Coordinates of N, CA and C and ligand atoms in Angstrom, one line a residue:
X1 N 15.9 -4.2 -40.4 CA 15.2 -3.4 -39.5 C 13.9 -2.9 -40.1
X2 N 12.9 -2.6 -39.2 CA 11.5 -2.2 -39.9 C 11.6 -1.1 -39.0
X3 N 10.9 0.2 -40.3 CA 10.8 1.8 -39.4 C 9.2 1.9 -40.0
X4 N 8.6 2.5 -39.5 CA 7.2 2.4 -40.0 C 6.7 3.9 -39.4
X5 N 6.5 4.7 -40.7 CA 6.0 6.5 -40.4 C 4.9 6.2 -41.0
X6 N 3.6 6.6 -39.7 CA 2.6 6.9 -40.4 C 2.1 8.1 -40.3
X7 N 1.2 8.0 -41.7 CA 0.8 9.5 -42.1 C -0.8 9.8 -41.9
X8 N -0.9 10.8 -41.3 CA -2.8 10.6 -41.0 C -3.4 12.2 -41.6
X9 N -4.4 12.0 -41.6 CA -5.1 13.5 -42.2 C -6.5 13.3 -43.0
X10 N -6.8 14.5 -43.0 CA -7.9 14.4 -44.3 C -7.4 14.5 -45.7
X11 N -9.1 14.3 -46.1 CA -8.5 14.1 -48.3 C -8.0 15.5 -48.3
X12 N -6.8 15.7 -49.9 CA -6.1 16.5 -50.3 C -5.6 17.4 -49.2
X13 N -5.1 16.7 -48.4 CA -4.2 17.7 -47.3 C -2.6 18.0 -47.8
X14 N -2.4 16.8 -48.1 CA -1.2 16.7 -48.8 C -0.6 15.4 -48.3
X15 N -1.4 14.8 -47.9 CA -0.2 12.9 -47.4 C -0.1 12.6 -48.7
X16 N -0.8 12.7 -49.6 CA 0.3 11.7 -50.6 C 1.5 12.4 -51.3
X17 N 1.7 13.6 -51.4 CA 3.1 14.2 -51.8 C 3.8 13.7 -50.8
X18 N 3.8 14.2 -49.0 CA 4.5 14.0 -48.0 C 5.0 12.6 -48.1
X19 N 4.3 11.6 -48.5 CA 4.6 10.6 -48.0 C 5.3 9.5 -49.6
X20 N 5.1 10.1 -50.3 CA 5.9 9.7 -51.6 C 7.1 10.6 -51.5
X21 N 7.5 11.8 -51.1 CA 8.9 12.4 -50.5 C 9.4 11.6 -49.9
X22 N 8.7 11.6 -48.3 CA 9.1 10.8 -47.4 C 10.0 9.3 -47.7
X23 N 9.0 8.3 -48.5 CA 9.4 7.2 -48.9 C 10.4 7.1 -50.0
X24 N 10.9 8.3 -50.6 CA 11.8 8.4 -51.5 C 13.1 9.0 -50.6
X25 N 12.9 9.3 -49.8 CA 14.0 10.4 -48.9 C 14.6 9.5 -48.1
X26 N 13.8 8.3 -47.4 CA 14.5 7.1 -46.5 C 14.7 6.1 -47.3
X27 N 14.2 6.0 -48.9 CA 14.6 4.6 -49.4 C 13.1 3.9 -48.6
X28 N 12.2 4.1 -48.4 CA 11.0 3.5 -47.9 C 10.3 2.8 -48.9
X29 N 9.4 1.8 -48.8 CA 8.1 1.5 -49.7 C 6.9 2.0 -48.7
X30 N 6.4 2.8 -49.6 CA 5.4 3.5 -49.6 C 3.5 2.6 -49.8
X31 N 2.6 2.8 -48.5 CA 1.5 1.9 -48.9 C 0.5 3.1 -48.7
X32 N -0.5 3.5 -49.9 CA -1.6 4.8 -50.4 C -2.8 3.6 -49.5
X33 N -3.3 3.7 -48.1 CA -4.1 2.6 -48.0 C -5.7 3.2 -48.5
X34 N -5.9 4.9 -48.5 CA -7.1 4.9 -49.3 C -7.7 3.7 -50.5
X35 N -6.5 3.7 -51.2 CA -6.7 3.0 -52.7 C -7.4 1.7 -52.2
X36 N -6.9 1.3 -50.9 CA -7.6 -0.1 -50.7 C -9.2 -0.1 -50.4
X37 N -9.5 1.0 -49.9 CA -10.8 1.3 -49.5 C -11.8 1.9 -50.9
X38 N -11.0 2.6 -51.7 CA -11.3 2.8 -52.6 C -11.9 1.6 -54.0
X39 N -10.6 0.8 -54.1 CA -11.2 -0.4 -54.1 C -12.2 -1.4 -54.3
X40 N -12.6 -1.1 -52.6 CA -13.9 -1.9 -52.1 C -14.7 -0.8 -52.5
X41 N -14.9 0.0 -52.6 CA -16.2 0.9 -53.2 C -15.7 0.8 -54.3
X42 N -15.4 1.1 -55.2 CA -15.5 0.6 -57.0 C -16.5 -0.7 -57.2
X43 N -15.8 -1.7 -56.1 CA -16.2 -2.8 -56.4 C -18.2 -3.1 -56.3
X44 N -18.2 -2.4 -54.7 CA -19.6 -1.7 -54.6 C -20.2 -1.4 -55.8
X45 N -19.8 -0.6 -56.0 CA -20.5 0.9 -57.0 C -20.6 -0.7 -58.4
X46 N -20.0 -1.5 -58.3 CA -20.5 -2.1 -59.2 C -21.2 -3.6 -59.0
X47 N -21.8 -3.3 -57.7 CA -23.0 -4.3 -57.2 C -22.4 -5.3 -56.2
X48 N -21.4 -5.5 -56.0 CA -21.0 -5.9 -55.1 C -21.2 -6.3 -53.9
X49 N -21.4 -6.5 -52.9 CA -21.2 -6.8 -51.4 C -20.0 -6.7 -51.0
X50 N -19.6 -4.8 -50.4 CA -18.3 -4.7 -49.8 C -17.6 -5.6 -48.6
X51 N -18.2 -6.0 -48.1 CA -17.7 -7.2 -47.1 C -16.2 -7.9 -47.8
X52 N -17.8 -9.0 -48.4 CA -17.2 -9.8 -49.7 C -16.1 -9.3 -50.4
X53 N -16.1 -7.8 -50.9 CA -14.9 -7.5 -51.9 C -14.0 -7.1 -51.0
X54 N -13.6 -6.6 -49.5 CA -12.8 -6.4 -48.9 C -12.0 -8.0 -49.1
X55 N -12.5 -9.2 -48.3 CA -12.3 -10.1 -48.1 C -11.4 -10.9 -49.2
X56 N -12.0 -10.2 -50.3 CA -10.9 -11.2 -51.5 C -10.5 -10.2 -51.9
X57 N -10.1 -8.8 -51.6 CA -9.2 -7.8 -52.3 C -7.7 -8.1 -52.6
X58 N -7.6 -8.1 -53.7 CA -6.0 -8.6 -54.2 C -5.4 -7.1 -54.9
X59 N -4.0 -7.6 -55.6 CA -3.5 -6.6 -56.0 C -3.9 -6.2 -57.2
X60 N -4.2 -6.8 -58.0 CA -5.1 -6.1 -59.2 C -6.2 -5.1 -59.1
X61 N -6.7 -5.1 -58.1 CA -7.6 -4.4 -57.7 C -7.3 -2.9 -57.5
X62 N -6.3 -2.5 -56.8 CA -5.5 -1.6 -56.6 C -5.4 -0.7 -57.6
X63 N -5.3 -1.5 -58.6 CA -4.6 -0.9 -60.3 C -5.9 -0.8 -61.1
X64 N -7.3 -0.9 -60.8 CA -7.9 -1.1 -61.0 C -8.1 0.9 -61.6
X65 N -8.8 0.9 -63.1 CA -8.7 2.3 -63.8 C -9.9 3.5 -62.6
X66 N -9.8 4.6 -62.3 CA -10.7 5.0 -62.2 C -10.9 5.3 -60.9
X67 N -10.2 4.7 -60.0 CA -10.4 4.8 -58.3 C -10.3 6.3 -57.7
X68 N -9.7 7.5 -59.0 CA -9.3 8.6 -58.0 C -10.4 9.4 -58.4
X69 N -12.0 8.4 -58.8 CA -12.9 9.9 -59.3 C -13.5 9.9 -57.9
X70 N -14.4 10.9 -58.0 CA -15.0 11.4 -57.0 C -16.3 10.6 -56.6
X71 N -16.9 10.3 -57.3 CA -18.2 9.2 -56.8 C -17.2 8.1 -56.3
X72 N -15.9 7.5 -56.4 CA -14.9 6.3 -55.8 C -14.9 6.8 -54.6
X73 N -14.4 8.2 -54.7 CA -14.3 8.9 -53.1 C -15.1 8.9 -52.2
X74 N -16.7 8.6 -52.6 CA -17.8 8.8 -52.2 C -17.8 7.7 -51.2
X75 N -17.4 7.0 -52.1 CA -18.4 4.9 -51.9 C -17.4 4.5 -50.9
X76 N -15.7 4.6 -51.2 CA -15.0 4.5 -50.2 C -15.2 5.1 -49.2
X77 N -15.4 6.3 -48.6 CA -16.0 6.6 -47.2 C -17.0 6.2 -46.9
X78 N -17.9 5.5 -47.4 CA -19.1 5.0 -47.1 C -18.9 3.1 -46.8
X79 N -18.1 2.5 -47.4 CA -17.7 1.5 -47.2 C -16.7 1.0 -45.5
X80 N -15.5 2.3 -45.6 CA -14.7 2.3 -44.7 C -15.4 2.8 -43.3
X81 N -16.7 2.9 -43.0 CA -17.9 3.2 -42.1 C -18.0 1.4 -41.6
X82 N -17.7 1.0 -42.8 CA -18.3 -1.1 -42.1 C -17.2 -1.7 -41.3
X83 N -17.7 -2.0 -39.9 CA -16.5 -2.5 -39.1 C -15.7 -3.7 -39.5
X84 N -16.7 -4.5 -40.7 CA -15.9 -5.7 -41.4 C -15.2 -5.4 -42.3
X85 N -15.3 -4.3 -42.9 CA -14.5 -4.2 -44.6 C -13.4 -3.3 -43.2
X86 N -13.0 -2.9 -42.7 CA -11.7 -2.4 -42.1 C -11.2 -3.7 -41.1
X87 N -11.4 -4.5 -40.5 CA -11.2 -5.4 -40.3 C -10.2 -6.4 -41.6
X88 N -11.4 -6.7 -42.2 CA -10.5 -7.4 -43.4 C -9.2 -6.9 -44.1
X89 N -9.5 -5.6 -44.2 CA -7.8 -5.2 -44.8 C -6.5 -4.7 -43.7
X90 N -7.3 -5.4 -42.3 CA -5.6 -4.8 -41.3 C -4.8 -5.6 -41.1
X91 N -4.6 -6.9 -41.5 CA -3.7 -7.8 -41.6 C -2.6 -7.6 -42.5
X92 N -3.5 -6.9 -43.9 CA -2.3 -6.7 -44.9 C -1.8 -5.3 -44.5
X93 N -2.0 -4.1 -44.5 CA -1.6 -2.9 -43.9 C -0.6 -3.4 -42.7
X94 N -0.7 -4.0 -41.1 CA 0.1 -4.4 -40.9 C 1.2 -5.1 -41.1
X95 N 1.2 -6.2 -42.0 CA 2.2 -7.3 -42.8 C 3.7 -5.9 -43.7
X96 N 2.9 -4.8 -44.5 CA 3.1 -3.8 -44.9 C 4.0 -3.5 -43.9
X97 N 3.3 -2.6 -42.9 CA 4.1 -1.8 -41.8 C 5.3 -2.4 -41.6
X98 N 5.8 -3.6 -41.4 CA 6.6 -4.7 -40.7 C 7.5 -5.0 -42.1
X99 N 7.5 -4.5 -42.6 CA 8.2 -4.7 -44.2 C 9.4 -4.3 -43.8
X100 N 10.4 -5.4 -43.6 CA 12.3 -4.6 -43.6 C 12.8 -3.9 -44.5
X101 N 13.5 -2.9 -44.0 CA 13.5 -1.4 -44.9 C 12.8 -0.5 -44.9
X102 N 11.7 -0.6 -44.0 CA 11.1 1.0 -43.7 C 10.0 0.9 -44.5
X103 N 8.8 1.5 -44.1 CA 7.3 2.0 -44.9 C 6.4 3.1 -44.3
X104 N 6.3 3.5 -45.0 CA 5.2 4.8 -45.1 C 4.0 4.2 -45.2
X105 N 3.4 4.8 -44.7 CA 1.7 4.0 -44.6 C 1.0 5.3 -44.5
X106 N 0.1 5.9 -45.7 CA -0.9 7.1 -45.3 C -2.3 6.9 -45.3
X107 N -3.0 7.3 -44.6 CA -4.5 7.2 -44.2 C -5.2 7.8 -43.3
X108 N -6.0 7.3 -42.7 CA -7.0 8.0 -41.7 C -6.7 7.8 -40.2
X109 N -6.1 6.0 -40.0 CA -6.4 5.7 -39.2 C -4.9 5.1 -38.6
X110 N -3.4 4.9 -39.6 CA -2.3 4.7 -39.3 C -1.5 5.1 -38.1
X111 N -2.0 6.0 -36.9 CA -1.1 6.3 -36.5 C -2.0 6.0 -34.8
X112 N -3.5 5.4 -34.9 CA -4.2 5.5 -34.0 C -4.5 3.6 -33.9
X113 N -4.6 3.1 -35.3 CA -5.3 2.0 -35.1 C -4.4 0.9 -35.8
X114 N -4.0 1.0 -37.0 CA -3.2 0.1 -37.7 C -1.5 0.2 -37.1
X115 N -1.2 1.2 -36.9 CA 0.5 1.0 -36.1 C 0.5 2.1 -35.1
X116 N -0.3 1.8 -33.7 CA -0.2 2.6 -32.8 C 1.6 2.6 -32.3
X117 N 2.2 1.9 -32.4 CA 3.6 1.5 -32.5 C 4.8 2.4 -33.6
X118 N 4.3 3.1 -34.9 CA 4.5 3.5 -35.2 C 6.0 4.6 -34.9
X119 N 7.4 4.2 -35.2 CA 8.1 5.0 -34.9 C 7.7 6.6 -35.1
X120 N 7.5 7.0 -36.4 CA 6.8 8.7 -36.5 C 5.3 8.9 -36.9
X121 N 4.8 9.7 -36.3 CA 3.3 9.9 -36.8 C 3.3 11.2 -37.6
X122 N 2.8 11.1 -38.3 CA 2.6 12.8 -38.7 C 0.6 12.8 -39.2
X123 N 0.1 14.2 -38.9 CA -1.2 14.6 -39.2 C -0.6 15.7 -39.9
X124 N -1.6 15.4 -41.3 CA -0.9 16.5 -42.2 C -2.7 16.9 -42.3
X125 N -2.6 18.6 -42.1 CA -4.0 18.7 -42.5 C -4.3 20.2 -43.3
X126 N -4.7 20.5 -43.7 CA -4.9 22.0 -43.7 C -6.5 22.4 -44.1
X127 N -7.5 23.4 -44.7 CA -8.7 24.0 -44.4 C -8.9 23.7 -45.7
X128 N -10.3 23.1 -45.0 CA -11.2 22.8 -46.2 C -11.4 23.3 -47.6
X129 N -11.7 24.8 -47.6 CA -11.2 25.6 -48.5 C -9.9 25.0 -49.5
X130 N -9.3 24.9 -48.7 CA -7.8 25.2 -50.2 C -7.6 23.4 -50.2
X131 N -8.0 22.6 -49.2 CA -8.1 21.2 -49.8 C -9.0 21.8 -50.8
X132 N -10.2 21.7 -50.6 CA -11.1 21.6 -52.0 C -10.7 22.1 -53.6
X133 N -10.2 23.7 -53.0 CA -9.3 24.0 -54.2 C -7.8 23.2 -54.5
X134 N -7.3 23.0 -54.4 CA -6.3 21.6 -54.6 C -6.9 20.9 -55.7
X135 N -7.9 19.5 -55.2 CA -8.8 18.5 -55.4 C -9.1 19.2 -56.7
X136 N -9.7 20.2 -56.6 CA -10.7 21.3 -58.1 C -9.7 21.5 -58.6
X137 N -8.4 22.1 -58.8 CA -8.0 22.1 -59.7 C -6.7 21.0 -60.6
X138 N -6.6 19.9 -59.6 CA -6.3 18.5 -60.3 C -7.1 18.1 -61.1
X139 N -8.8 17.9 -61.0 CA -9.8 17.2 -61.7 C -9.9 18.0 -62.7
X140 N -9.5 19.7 -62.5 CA -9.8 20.8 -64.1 C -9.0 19.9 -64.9
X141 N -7.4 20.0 -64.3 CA -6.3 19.6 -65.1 C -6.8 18.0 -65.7
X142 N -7.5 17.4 -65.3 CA -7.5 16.6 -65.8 C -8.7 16.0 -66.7
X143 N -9.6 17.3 -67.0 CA -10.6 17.6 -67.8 C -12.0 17.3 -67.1
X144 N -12.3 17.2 -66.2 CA -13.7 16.8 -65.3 C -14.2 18.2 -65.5
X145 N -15.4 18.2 -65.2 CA -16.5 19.0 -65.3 C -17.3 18.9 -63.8
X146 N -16.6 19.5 -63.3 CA -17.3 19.9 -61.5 C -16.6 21.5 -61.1
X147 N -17.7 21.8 -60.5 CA -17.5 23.2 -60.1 C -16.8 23.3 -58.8
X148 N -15.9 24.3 -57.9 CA -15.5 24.0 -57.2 C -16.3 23.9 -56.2
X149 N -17.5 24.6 -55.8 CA -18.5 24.7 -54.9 C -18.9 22.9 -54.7
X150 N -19.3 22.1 -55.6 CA -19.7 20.9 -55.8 C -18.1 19.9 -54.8
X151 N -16.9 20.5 -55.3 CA -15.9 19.5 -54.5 C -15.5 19.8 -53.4
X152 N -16.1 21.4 -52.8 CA -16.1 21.5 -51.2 C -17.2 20.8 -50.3
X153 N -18.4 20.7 -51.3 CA -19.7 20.4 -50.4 C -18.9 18.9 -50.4
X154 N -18.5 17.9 -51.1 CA -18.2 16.4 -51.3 C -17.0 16.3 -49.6
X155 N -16.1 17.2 -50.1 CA -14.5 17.4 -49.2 C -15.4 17.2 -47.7
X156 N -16.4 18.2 -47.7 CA -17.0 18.4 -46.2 C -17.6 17.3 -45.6
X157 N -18.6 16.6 -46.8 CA -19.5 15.4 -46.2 C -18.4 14.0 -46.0
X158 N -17.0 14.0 -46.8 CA -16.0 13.3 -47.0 C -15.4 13.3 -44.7
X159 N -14.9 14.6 -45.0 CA -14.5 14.8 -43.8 C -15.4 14.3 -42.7
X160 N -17.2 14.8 -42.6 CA -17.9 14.7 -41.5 C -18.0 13.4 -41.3
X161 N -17.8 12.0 -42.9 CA -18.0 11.0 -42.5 C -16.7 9.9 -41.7
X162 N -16.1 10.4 -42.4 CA -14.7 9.8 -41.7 C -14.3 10.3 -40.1
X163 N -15.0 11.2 -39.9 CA -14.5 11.8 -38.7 C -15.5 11.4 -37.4
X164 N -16.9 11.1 -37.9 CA -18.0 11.1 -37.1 C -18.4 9.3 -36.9
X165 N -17.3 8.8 -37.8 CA -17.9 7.1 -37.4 C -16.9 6.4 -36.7
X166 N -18.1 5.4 -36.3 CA -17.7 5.0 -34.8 C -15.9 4.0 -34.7
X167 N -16.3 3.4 -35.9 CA -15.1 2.9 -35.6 C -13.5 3.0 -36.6
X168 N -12.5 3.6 -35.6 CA -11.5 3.7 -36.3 C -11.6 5.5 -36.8
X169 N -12.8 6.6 -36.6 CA -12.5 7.6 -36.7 C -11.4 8.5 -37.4
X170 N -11.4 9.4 -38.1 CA -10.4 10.3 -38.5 C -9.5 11.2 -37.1
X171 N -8.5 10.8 -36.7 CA -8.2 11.9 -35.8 C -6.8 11.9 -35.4
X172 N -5.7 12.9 -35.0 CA -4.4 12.6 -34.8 C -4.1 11.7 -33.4
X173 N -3.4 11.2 -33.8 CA -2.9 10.6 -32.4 C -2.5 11.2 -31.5
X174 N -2.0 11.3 -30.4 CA -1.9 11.6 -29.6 C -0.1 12.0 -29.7
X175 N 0.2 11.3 -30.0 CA 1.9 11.5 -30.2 C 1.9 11.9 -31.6
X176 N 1.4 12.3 -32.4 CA 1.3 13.1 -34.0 C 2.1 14.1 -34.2
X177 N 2.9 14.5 -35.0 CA 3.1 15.6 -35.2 C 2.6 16.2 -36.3
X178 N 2.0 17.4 -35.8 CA 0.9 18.2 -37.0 C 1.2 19.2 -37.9
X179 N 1.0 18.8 -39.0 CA 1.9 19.6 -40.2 C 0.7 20.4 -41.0
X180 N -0.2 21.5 -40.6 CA -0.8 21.9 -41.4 C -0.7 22.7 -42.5
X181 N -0.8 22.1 -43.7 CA -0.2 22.6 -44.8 C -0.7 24.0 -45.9
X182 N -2.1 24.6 -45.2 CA -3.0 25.3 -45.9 C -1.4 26.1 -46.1
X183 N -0.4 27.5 -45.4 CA 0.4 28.4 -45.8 C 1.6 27.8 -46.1
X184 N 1.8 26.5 -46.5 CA 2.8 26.3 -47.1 C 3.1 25.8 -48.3
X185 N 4.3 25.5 -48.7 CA 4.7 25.2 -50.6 C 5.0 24.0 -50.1
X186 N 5.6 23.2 -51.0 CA 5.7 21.6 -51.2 C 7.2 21.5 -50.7
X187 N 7.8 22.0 -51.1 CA 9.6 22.1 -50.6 C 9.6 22.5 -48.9
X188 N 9.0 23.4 -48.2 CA 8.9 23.1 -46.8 C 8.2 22.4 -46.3
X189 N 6.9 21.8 -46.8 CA 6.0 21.1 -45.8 C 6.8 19.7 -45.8
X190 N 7.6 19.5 -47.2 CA 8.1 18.3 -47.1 C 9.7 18.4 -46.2
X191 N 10.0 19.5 -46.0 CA 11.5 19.7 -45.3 C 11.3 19.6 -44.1
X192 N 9.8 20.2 -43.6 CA 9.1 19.8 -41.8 C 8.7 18.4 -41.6
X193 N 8.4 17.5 -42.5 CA 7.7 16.1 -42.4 C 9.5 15.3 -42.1
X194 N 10.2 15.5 -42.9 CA 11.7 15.1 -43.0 C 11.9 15.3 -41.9
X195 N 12.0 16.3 -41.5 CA 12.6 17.2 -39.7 C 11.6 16.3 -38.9
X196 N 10.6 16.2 -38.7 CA 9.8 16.0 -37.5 C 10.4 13.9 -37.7
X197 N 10.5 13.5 -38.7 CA 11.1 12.0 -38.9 C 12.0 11.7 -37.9
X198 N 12.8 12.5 -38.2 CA 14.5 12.7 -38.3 C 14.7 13.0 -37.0
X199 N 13.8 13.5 -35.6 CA 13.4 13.7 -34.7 C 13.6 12.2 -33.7
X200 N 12.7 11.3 -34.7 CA 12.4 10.0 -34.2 C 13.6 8.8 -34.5
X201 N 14.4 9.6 -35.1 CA 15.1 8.2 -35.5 C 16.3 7.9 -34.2
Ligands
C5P1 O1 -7.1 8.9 -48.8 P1 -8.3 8.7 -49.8 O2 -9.0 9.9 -50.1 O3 -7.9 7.9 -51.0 O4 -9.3 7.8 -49.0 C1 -10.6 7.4 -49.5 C2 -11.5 7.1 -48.3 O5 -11.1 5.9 -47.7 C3 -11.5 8.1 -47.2 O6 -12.4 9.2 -47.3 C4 -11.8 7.3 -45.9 O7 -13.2 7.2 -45.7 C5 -11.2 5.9 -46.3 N1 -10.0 5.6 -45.6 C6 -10.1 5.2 -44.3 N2 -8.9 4.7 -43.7 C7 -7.8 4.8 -44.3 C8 -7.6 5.3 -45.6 C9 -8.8 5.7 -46.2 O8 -11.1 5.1 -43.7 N3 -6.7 4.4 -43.6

């Protein structure tokens, strides 16, 4: 059987805890599709022609060191703006979705454009603000040197561009269930994502 929950929202809302719960909670395989877009901007960022790097993106790529800094975050929203470099990666994202045994799939556009079919949708979102604080205090922990003021202005122009381009847009579907996480802990946002599933099955 194939069950296919997609997860949609903005950066640091919380889809990738939800959806690595999630995928551990049904026995799911779990697909992070940022990383793929991410990816294609690394590959940019090092002179590339994103087209081209969508087109031959393999799995090494993925694993590729470095994709979670913040100039990656940049180039990726700026890449995933090109109607070809999203084109070229929806073959594999769907092949993914259709995986027997169930998959989680998180991103922007999973629940509107890559598996409008999708048994569960969930928009996980919460306020810019405490995304940004999130984000700021991962990159402390992890010794970066950015102020937090610098990773709201990024969070914001991140959001305005994902949200404002033309194709494939950031936005909940229509049948979504919206899990905004700014007043919650990790143990109920992920016991509401579980519940709102569990709805659909
Ligand atoms: O989720 P993550 O922050 O890793 O995504 C990086 C960028 O990739 C996003 O800002 C967005 O522009 C793009 N993206 C997208 N569609 C997806 C996943 C990510 O456009 N399904």
């Amino acid at each position: 059987m194939s069950f296919t929950i997609a997860i949609d929202g903005p950066a640091a809302a919380g889809k990738g805890t939800l959806s690595r719960a999630l995928a551990a909670h049904f026995g799911f395989g779990h697909l992070d599709t940022g990383l793929l877009y991410r990816a294609v901007g690394a590959r940019m960022l090092l002179g590339e022609d994103p087209i081209a790097a969508a087109l031959d993106l393999d799995a090494s790529d993925v694993q590729m060191e470095g994709l979670r800094r913040p100039e990656v975050a940049q180039a990726a929203s700026k890449v995933a703006a090109i109607p070809e470099v999203r084109s070229a990666l929806l073959d594999f994202q769907r092949a993914y979705a259709r995986r027997s045994g169930g998959a989680v799939l998180d991103g922007r556009d999973i629940g509107t454009v890559i598996c409008p079919d999708a048994e569960a949708k969930l928009f996980v979102t919460a306020t810019p603000e405490i995304r940004a604080r999130r984000r700021h205090d991962e990159l402390a922990a992890q010794g970066a040197d950015i102020s937090y003021e610098t990773v709201l202005a990024e969070t914001r122009e991140r959001d305005d561009r994902d949200t404002a381009r033309v194709d494939s847009p950031l936005r909940p579907a229509d049948d979504a269930v919206i899990i905004d996480t700014s007043e919650l802990d990790i143990d109920t946002a992920v016991a509401s994502a579980i519940a709102a599933v569990l709805e659909r099955q």
